[in-house]
Short mmCIF file of N, CA and C in Angstrom, two decimals:
data_model
loop_
_atom_site.label_atom_id
_atom_site.label_comp_id
_atom_site.label_asym_id
_atom_site.label_seq_id
_atom_site.Cartn_x
_atom_site.Cartn_y
_atom_site.Cartn_z
N MET A 190 23.02 4.11 41.13
CA MET A 190 23.47 3.70 39.82
C MET A 190 23.92 4.94 39.06
N ILE A 191 25.10 4.87 38.54
CA ILE A 191 25.64 6.00 37.78
C ILE A 191 25.39 5.73 36.30
N THR A 192 24.74 6.69 35.66
CA THR A 192 24.47 6.55 34.23
C THR A 192 25.18 7.66 33.48
N ARG A 193 25.17 7.56 32.18
CA ARG A 193 25.80 8.59 31.35
C ARG A 193 25.10 9.93 31.53
N ALA A 194 23.78 9.88 31.67
CA ALA A 194 23.03 11.13 31.83
C ALA A 194 23.41 11.82 33.14
N CYS A 195 23.66 11.04 34.20
CA CYS A 195 24.06 11.63 35.48
C CYS A 195 25.43 12.27 35.38
N ASP A 196 26.33 11.67 34.62
CA ASP A 196 27.67 12.21 34.47
C ASP A 196 27.76 13.29 33.41
N GLY A 197 26.66 13.56 32.72
CA GLY A 197 26.67 14.61 31.70
C GLY A 197 27.22 14.14 30.37
N ILE A 198 27.32 12.84 30.18
CA ILE A 198 27.81 12.31 28.91
C ILE A 198 26.59 12.13 28.00
N VAL A 199 26.57 12.90 26.95
CA VAL A 199 25.44 12.84 26.02
C VAL A 199 25.97 12.44 24.66
N LYS A 200 25.42 11.40 24.13
CA LYS A 200 25.81 10.92 22.81
C LYS A 200 24.90 11.59 21.79
N THR A 201 25.50 12.26 20.82
CA THR A 201 24.68 12.95 19.83
C THR A 201 24.10 11.92 18.85
N LEU A 202 22.90 12.16 18.47
CA LEU A 202 22.22 11.29 17.51
C LEU A 202 22.31 11.92 16.13
N THR A 203 22.78 11.14 15.20
CA THR A 203 22.80 11.62 13.82
C THR A 203 21.67 10.93 13.09
N LYS A 204 20.72 11.71 12.66
CA LYS A 204 19.57 11.16 11.96
C LYS A 204 19.71 11.46 10.47
N MET A 205 19.37 10.48 9.71
CA MET A 205 19.41 10.66 8.27
C MET A 205 18.02 11.04 7.79
N ASN A 206 17.96 11.97 6.90
CA ASN A 206 16.69 12.38 6.34
C ASN A 206 16.53 11.70 4.98
N LEU A 207 15.86 10.58 4.97
CA LEU A 207 15.62 9.87 3.73
C LEU A 207 14.18 10.10 3.32
N SER A 208 14.00 10.65 2.17
CA SER A 208 12.65 10.87 1.69
C SER A 208 12.61 10.73 0.18
N ALA A 209 11.50 10.30 -0.29
CA ALA A 209 11.29 10.19 -1.73
C ALA A 209 10.18 11.15 -2.11
N SER A 210 10.36 11.81 -3.20
CA SER A 210 9.33 12.74 -3.62
C SER A 210 8.85 12.37 -5.01
N HIS A 211 7.56 12.36 -5.14
CA HIS A 211 6.92 12.11 -6.42
C HIS A 211 6.10 13.36 -6.72
N THR A 212 6.66 14.24 -7.49
CA THR A 212 6.04 15.54 -7.66
C THR A 212 4.97 15.57 -8.75
N LEU A 213 5.05 14.67 -9.72
CA LEU A 213 4.15 14.75 -10.85
C LEU A 213 2.94 13.82 -10.73
N ILE A 214 2.74 13.24 -9.58
CA ILE A 214 1.61 12.33 -9.43
C ILE A 214 0.58 12.93 -8.50
N SER A 215 -0.63 12.46 -8.66
CA SER A 215 -1.69 12.93 -7.79
C SER A 215 -1.59 12.25 -6.44
N SER A 216 -2.02 12.94 -5.42
CA SER A 216 -1.94 12.36 -4.08
C SER A 216 -3.01 11.29 -3.91
N ILE A 217 -2.79 10.43 -2.92
CA ILE A 217 -3.77 9.39 -2.63
C ILE A 217 -4.95 10.05 -1.94
N PRO A 218 -6.15 9.89 -2.49
CA PRO A 218 -7.31 10.57 -1.91
C PRO A 218 -7.72 9.98 -0.57
N ARG A 219 -8.27 10.82 0.26
CA ARG A 219 -8.71 10.40 1.59
C ARG A 219 -10.10 9.78 1.58
N ASN A 220 -10.93 10.19 0.64
CA ASN A 220 -12.28 9.64 0.59
C ASN A 220 -12.77 9.60 -0.84
N TYR A 221 -13.94 9.04 -1.01
CA TYR A 221 -14.54 8.83 -2.32
C TYR A 221 -14.79 10.15 -3.04
N TYR A 222 -15.22 11.16 -2.33
CA TYR A 222 -15.59 12.43 -2.96
C TYR A 222 -14.38 13.17 -3.51
N ASN A 223 -13.23 13.06 -2.83
CA ASN A 223 -12.02 13.69 -3.35
C ASN A 223 -11.54 12.98 -4.61
N THR A 224 -11.86 11.71 -4.74
CA THR A 224 -11.41 10.92 -5.86
C THR A 224 -12.09 11.33 -7.16
N LEU A 225 -13.32 11.72 -7.07
CA LEU A 225 -14.10 12.05 -8.27
C LEU A 225 -13.52 13.23 -9.04
N ALA A 226 -12.76 14.09 -8.38
CA ALA A 226 -12.19 15.26 -9.05
C ALA A 226 -10.97 14.91 -9.90
N ASP A 227 -10.31 13.78 -9.63
CA ASP A 227 -9.10 13.39 -10.36
C ASP A 227 -9.45 12.37 -11.43
N PRO A 228 -9.16 12.66 -12.71
CA PRO A 228 -9.52 11.71 -13.78
C PRO A 228 -8.76 10.39 -13.71
N ASN A 229 -7.53 10.39 -13.18
CA ASN A 229 -6.76 9.14 -13.06
C ASN A 229 -7.44 8.18 -12.09
N TRP A 230 -7.80 8.69 -10.92
CA TRP A 230 -8.46 7.84 -9.93
C TRP A 230 -9.85 7.44 -10.38
N ARG A 231 -10.53 8.34 -11.02
CA ARG A 231 -11.89 8.04 -11.50
C ARG A 231 -11.87 6.92 -12.53
N ALA A 232 -10.90 6.95 -13.45
CA ALA A 232 -10.78 5.90 -14.47
C ALA A 232 -10.41 4.57 -13.83
N THR A 233 -9.54 4.60 -12.82
CA THR A 233 -9.14 3.38 -12.12
C THR A 233 -10.32 2.77 -11.39
N MET A 234 -11.13 3.61 -10.75
CA MET A 234 -12.32 3.10 -10.06
C MET A 234 -13.32 2.51 -11.06
N ALA A 235 -13.45 3.13 -12.22
CA ALA A 235 -14.36 2.60 -13.24
C ALA A 235 -13.88 1.23 -13.73
N ASP A 236 -12.56 1.07 -13.89
CA ASP A 236 -12.00 -0.23 -14.29
C ASP A 236 -12.28 -1.30 -13.24
N GLU A 237 -12.08 -0.96 -11.99
CA GLU A 237 -12.32 -1.91 -10.90
C GLU A 237 -13.79 -2.28 -10.84
N PHE A 238 -14.66 -1.31 -10.96
CA PHE A 238 -16.09 -1.58 -10.93
C PHE A 238 -16.50 -2.46 -12.10
N GLN A 239 -15.95 -2.19 -13.29
CA GLN A 239 -16.28 -2.98 -14.47
C GLN A 239 -15.79 -4.41 -14.32
N ALA A 240 -14.64 -4.61 -13.68
CA ALA A 240 -14.14 -5.97 -13.42
C ALA A 240 -15.07 -6.71 -12.47
N LEU A 241 -15.59 -6.02 -11.46
CA LEU A 241 -16.55 -6.63 -10.54
C LEU A 241 -17.82 -7.05 -11.27
N VAL A 242 -18.29 -6.21 -12.17
CA VAL A 242 -19.51 -6.51 -12.93
C VAL A 242 -19.25 -7.65 -13.91
N ASN A 243 -18.13 -7.60 -14.64
CA ASN A 243 -17.83 -8.62 -15.66
C ASN A 243 -17.66 -10.01 -15.06
N ASN A 244 -17.12 -10.09 -13.84
CA ASN A 244 -16.92 -11.38 -13.20
C ASN A 244 -18.15 -11.88 -12.46
N GLY A 245 -19.22 -11.11 -12.47
CA GLY A 245 -20.44 -11.53 -11.78
C GLY A 245 -20.23 -11.65 -10.29
N THR A 246 -19.46 -10.72 -9.72
CA THR A 246 -19.12 -10.78 -8.31
C THR A 246 -20.34 -10.58 -7.42
N TRP A 247 -21.29 -9.80 -7.86
CA TRP A 247 -22.44 -9.50 -7.03
C TRP A 247 -23.70 -9.36 -7.89
N ARG A 248 -24.84 -9.44 -7.23
CA ARG A 248 -26.15 -9.18 -7.83
C ARG A 248 -26.88 -8.19 -6.94
N LEU A 249 -27.65 -7.33 -7.56
CA LEU A 249 -28.45 -6.37 -6.81
C LEU A 249 -29.76 -7.06 -6.41
N VAL A 250 -29.96 -7.20 -5.11
CA VAL A 250 -31.16 -7.88 -4.58
C VAL A 250 -31.75 -7.02 -3.47
N PRO A 251 -33.03 -7.20 -3.18
CA PRO A 251 -33.60 -6.47 -2.03
C PRO A 251 -33.04 -7.03 -0.73
N ARG A 252 -32.92 -6.17 0.24
CA ARG A 252 -32.38 -6.58 1.54
C ARG A 252 -33.39 -7.47 2.25
N SER A 253 -32.91 -8.62 2.72
CA SER A 253 -33.82 -9.50 3.46
C SER A 253 -33.89 -9.02 4.90
N PRO A 254 -35.02 -9.22 5.55
CA PRO A 254 -35.17 -8.76 6.94
C PRO A 254 -34.19 -9.49 7.87
N GLY A 255 -33.53 -8.74 8.72
CA GLY A 255 -32.61 -9.31 9.68
C GLY A 255 -31.24 -9.65 9.12
N ALA A 256 -30.96 -9.28 7.88
CA ALA A 256 -29.66 -9.59 7.28
C ALA A 256 -28.61 -8.63 7.81
N ASN A 257 -27.43 -9.16 8.09
CA ASN A 257 -26.31 -8.34 8.50
C ASN A 257 -25.63 -7.83 7.24
N VAL A 258 -25.73 -6.54 6.98
CA VAL A 258 -25.18 -5.96 5.76
C VAL A 258 -23.79 -5.42 6.06
N MET A 259 -22.81 -5.91 5.31
CA MET A 259 -21.44 -5.41 5.45
C MET A 259 -21.29 -4.16 4.60
N THR A 260 -20.68 -3.17 5.15
CA THR A 260 -20.37 -1.97 4.37
C THR A 260 -19.05 -2.18 3.65
N GLY A 261 -18.74 -1.30 2.75
CA GLY A 261 -17.49 -1.40 2.02
C GLY A 261 -16.86 -0.03 1.87
N LYS A 262 -15.65 -0.01 1.36
CA LYS A 262 -15.00 1.27 1.11
C LYS A 262 -13.97 1.10 0.01
N TRP A 263 -13.56 2.21 -0.57
CA TRP A 263 -12.54 2.21 -1.61
C TRP A 263 -11.17 2.39 -0.97
N ILE A 264 -10.20 1.61 -1.45
CA ILE A 264 -8.80 1.72 -1.03
C ILE A 264 -8.00 2.17 -2.24
N TYR A 265 -7.16 3.18 -2.06
CA TYR A 265 -6.39 3.74 -3.17
C TYR A 265 -4.89 3.56 -2.91
N LYS A 266 -4.15 3.30 -4.00
CA LYS A 266 -2.72 3.07 -3.87
C LYS A 266 -2.03 3.38 -5.19
N HIS A 267 -0.79 3.87 -5.09
CA HIS A 267 0.05 4.05 -6.28
C HIS A 267 0.89 2.79 -6.47
N LYS A 268 1.02 2.33 -7.70
CA LYS A 268 1.87 1.18 -8.02
C LYS A 268 3.10 1.72 -8.77
N PHE A 269 4.28 1.51 -8.18
CA PHE A 269 5.52 2.02 -8.76
C PHE A 269 6.38 0.90 -9.32
N HIS A 270 7.15 1.23 -10.35
CA HIS A 270 8.20 0.35 -10.84
C HIS A 270 9.41 0.50 -9.93
N SER A 271 10.42 -0.35 -10.13
CA SER A 271 11.62 -0.26 -9.29
C SER A 271 12.40 1.03 -9.53
N ASP A 272 12.23 1.68 -10.69
CA ASP A 272 12.92 2.93 -10.96
C ASP A 272 12.10 4.16 -10.57
N ASP A 273 11.09 3.96 -9.72
CA ASP A 273 10.23 5.02 -9.19
C ASP A 273 9.32 5.68 -10.22
N THR A 274 9.10 5.04 -11.35
CA THR A 274 8.12 5.56 -12.28
C THR A 274 6.76 4.99 -11.91
N LEU A 275 5.74 5.74 -12.19
CA LEU A 275 4.38 5.37 -11.81
C LEU A 275 3.67 4.74 -13.00
N PRO A 276 3.53 3.41 -13.01
CA PRO A 276 2.83 2.80 -14.13
C PRO A 276 1.32 2.93 -14.04
N ARG A 277 0.77 2.91 -12.79
CA ARG A 277 -0.68 3.00 -12.70
C ARG A 277 -1.13 3.35 -11.29
N HIS A 278 -2.36 3.81 -11.23
CA HIS A 278 -3.07 4.02 -9.97
C HIS A 278 -3.87 2.76 -9.71
N LYS A 279 -4.06 2.41 -8.46
CA LYS A 279 -4.82 1.21 -8.14
C LYS A 279 -5.92 1.57 -7.15
N ALA A 280 -7.13 1.16 -7.48
CA ALA A 280 -8.28 1.37 -6.59
C ALA A 280 -8.96 0.02 -6.40
N ARG A 281 -9.29 -0.29 -5.15
CA ARG A 281 -9.98 -1.55 -4.84
C ARG A 281 -11.18 -1.23 -3.99
N TRP A 282 -12.27 -1.92 -4.25
CA TRP A 282 -13.42 -1.82 -3.36
C TRP A 282 -13.37 -3.03 -2.46
N VAL A 283 -13.35 -2.81 -1.16
CA VAL A 283 -13.24 -3.90 -0.20
C VAL A 283 -14.43 -3.88 0.74
N ALA A 284 -14.85 -5.08 1.11
CA ALA A 284 -15.92 -5.22 2.10
C ALA A 284 -15.31 -5.18 3.48
N ARG A 285 -15.97 -4.55 4.38
CA ARG A 285 -15.50 -4.46 5.76
C ARG A 285 -15.99 -5.69 6.53
N GLY A 286 -15.21 -6.76 6.44
CA GLY A 286 -15.60 -8.03 7.00
C GLY A 286 -15.66 -8.07 8.51
N TYR A 287 -15.11 -7.08 9.18
CA TYR A 287 -15.13 -7.09 10.64
C TYR A 287 -16.53 -6.92 11.20
N SER A 288 -17.51 -6.58 10.35
CA SER A 288 -18.88 -6.45 10.85
C SER A 288 -19.60 -7.80 10.91
N GLN A 289 -18.94 -8.86 10.42
CA GLN A 289 -19.55 -10.19 10.50
C GLN A 289 -19.45 -10.72 11.92
N GLN A 290 -20.37 -11.62 12.26
CA GLN A 290 -20.38 -12.23 13.57
C GLN A 290 -20.20 -13.73 13.41
N TYR A 291 -19.26 -14.30 14.14
CA TYR A 291 -18.95 -15.72 14.02
C TYR A 291 -20.17 -16.57 14.38
N ASP A 292 -20.42 -17.58 13.61
CA ASP A 292 -21.53 -18.54 13.73
C ASP A 292 -22.90 -17.93 13.40
N ILE A 293 -22.94 -16.65 13.05
CA ILE A 293 -24.21 -16.07 12.61
C ILE A 293 -24.17 -15.91 11.09
N ASN A 294 -23.17 -15.21 10.59
CA ASN A 294 -23.07 -15.08 9.14
C ASN A 294 -21.68 -15.42 8.61
N CYS A 295 -20.85 -16.05 9.40
CA CYS A 295 -19.59 -16.61 8.91
C CYS A 295 -19.15 -17.72 9.85
N ASN A 296 -18.49 -18.72 9.28
CA ASN A 296 -18.02 -19.85 10.09
C ASN A 296 -16.51 -20.00 10.01
N ASP A 297 -15.89 -19.40 9.02
CA ASP A 297 -14.46 -19.60 8.82
C ASP A 297 -13.88 -18.38 8.14
N THR A 298 -12.66 -18.06 8.47
CA THR A 298 -11.96 -17.01 7.75
C THR A 298 -10.76 -17.63 7.08
N PHE A 299 -10.56 -17.27 5.83
CA PHE A 299 -9.47 -17.85 5.06
C PHE A 299 -9.02 -16.85 4.03
N ASN A 300 -7.73 -16.70 3.91
CA ASN A 300 -7.14 -15.83 2.91
C ASN A 300 -6.14 -16.65 2.13
N SER A 301 -6.41 -16.86 0.86
CA SER A 301 -5.52 -17.70 0.06
C SER A 301 -4.28 -16.92 -0.35
N VAL A 302 -3.17 -17.29 0.25
CA VAL A 302 -1.89 -16.68 -0.06
C VAL A 302 -0.86 -17.78 -0.24
N VAL A 303 0.20 -17.45 -0.94
CA VAL A 303 1.27 -18.42 -1.16
C VAL A 303 2.24 -18.32 0.02
N LYS A 304 2.61 -19.48 0.55
CA LYS A 304 3.56 -19.50 1.65
C LYS A 304 4.96 -19.17 1.14
N PRO A 305 5.76 -18.47 1.94
CA PRO A 305 7.13 -18.17 1.52
C PRO A 305 7.95 -19.42 1.22
N SER A 306 7.70 -20.51 1.95
CA SER A 306 8.45 -21.75 1.70
C SER A 306 8.13 -22.31 0.31
N THR A 307 6.89 -22.15 -0.14
CA THR A 307 6.52 -22.61 -1.48
C THR A 307 7.25 -21.80 -2.54
N ILE A 308 7.33 -20.50 -2.34
CA ILE A 308 8.05 -19.64 -3.29
C ILE A 308 9.52 -20.03 -3.35
N ARG A 309 10.13 -20.29 -2.18
CA ARG A 309 11.55 -20.68 -2.15
C ARG A 309 11.78 -22.00 -2.88
N VAL A 310 10.87 -22.96 -2.71
CA VAL A 310 11.01 -24.26 -3.39
C VAL A 310 10.93 -24.09 -4.90
N VAL A 311 9.93 -23.32 -5.36
CA VAL A 311 9.77 -23.11 -6.80
C VAL A 311 10.98 -22.38 -7.37
N LEU A 312 11.48 -21.37 -6.68
CA LEU A 312 12.65 -20.64 -7.16
C LEU A 312 13.90 -21.51 -7.17
N SER A 313 14.06 -22.37 -6.18
CA SER A 313 15.24 -23.23 -6.16
C SER A 313 15.18 -24.28 -7.28
N ILE A 314 14.00 -24.79 -7.58
CA ILE A 314 13.87 -25.76 -8.68
C ILE A 314 14.17 -25.09 -10.02
N THR A 315 13.64 -23.88 -10.22
CA THR A 315 13.90 -23.19 -11.48
C THR A 315 15.36 -22.78 -11.61
N ALA A 316 15.99 -22.40 -10.51
CA ALA A 316 17.40 -22.00 -10.56
C ALA A 316 18.29 -23.21 -10.85
N SER A 317 17.98 -24.35 -10.23
CA SER A 317 18.81 -25.54 -10.46
C SER A 317 18.59 -26.11 -11.86
N SER A 318 17.43 -25.87 -12.45
CA SER A 318 17.16 -26.37 -13.80
C SER A 318 17.48 -25.34 -14.88
N ALA A 319 17.95 -24.17 -14.48
CA ALA A 319 18.29 -23.07 -15.40
C ALA A 319 17.09 -22.66 -16.25
N CYS A 320 15.92 -22.67 -15.63
CA CYS A 320 14.69 -22.25 -16.33
C CYS A 320 14.53 -20.74 -16.20
N PRO A 321 13.95 -20.11 -17.21
CA PRO A 321 13.70 -18.66 -17.09
C PRO A 321 12.54 -18.41 -16.12
N ILE A 322 12.61 -17.29 -15.42
CA ILE A 322 11.58 -16.91 -14.47
C ILE A 322 10.94 -15.62 -14.94
N ARG A 323 9.61 -15.59 -14.94
CA ARG A 323 8.88 -14.39 -15.31
C ARG A 323 7.87 -14.09 -14.22
N GLN A 324 7.56 -12.83 -14.07
CA GLN A 324 6.59 -12.41 -13.07
C GLN A 324 5.39 -11.81 -13.78
N LEU A 325 4.20 -12.02 -13.23
CA LEU A 325 3.01 -11.40 -13.79
C LEU A 325 2.13 -10.91 -12.66
N ASP A 326 1.32 -9.93 -12.99
CA ASP A 326 0.39 -9.37 -12.03
C ASP A 326 -1.01 -9.63 -12.56
N MET A 327 -1.76 -10.48 -11.88
CA MET A 327 -3.12 -10.79 -12.31
C MET A 327 -4.07 -9.81 -11.64
N LYS A 328 -4.68 -9.00 -12.46
CA LYS A 328 -5.64 -8.05 -11.92
C LYS A 328 -6.89 -8.78 -11.46
N ASN A 329 -7.38 -8.42 -10.31
CA ASN A 329 -8.61 -8.97 -9.75
C ASN A 329 -8.55 -10.48 -9.56
N ALA A 330 -7.42 -11.00 -9.12
CA ALA A 330 -7.27 -12.45 -8.93
C ALA A 330 -8.24 -12.98 -7.89
N PHE A 331 -8.55 -12.19 -6.87
CA PHE A 331 -9.43 -12.65 -5.81
C PHE A 331 -10.85 -12.86 -6.29
N LEU A 332 -11.22 -12.31 -7.44
CA LEU A 332 -12.58 -12.44 -7.94
C LEU A 332 -12.88 -13.83 -8.51
N HIS A 333 -11.85 -14.65 -8.66
CA HIS A 333 -12.05 -15.95 -9.28
C HIS A 333 -12.41 -17.03 -8.27
N GLY A 334 -12.52 -16.68 -7.00
CA GLY A 334 -12.94 -17.63 -5.97
C GLY A 334 -14.47 -17.69 -5.90
N HIS A 335 -14.97 -18.73 -5.25
CA HIS A 335 -16.42 -18.90 -5.13
C HIS A 335 -16.80 -19.00 -3.66
N LEU A 336 -17.89 -18.33 -3.29
CA LEU A 336 -18.42 -18.40 -1.94
C LEU A 336 -19.68 -19.25 -1.94
N GLU A 337 -19.85 -20.04 -0.90
CA GLU A 337 -21.06 -20.83 -0.74
C GLU A 337 -22.13 -20.05 0.03
N GLU A 338 -21.70 -19.09 0.83
CA GLU A 338 -22.60 -18.33 1.69
C GLU A 338 -23.18 -17.15 0.94
N ILE A 339 -24.28 -16.64 1.44
CA ILE A 339 -24.86 -15.41 0.92
C ILE A 339 -24.38 -14.29 1.82
N ILE A 340 -23.76 -13.29 1.24
CA ILE A 340 -23.24 -12.15 1.99
C ILE A 340 -23.87 -10.89 1.41
N TYR A 341 -24.42 -10.07 2.26
CA TYR A 341 -25.03 -8.82 1.85
C TYR A 341 -24.06 -7.67 2.07
N CYS A 342 -23.82 -6.91 1.01
CA CYS A 342 -22.95 -5.73 1.09
C CYS A 342 -23.74 -4.52 0.65
#
């Protein structure tokens, strides 16, 4: 089989260097201890923690014997506007659900999300009715759900 490489035909690759730089923002921290040094991240974590407390997301209880305790970690992210301005830092505390065992401390996994087809239907109805469309960001929307099970974190 004769190929281009055998005949010495080499096609040059032109690569584009596309990069965005955000010079005036703090970097995303790698761990909890690096976060404490930055006042922006520290304030964001305090807001997230206060939202967890205000919504009654958890109670401090003694560990029951034999309970599977899920660990958690902080996730950090920058939230940008479309013009690349930084409106806020975002910090979330998430439970590491992969430590659960099926039929021992969980029976079902479910993530409530909107299907793309539902979004298309709503947008087509509003466009055909000439209704105005607005977008909102609900902070801590996942905290408004209720669990029937007891989960130790």
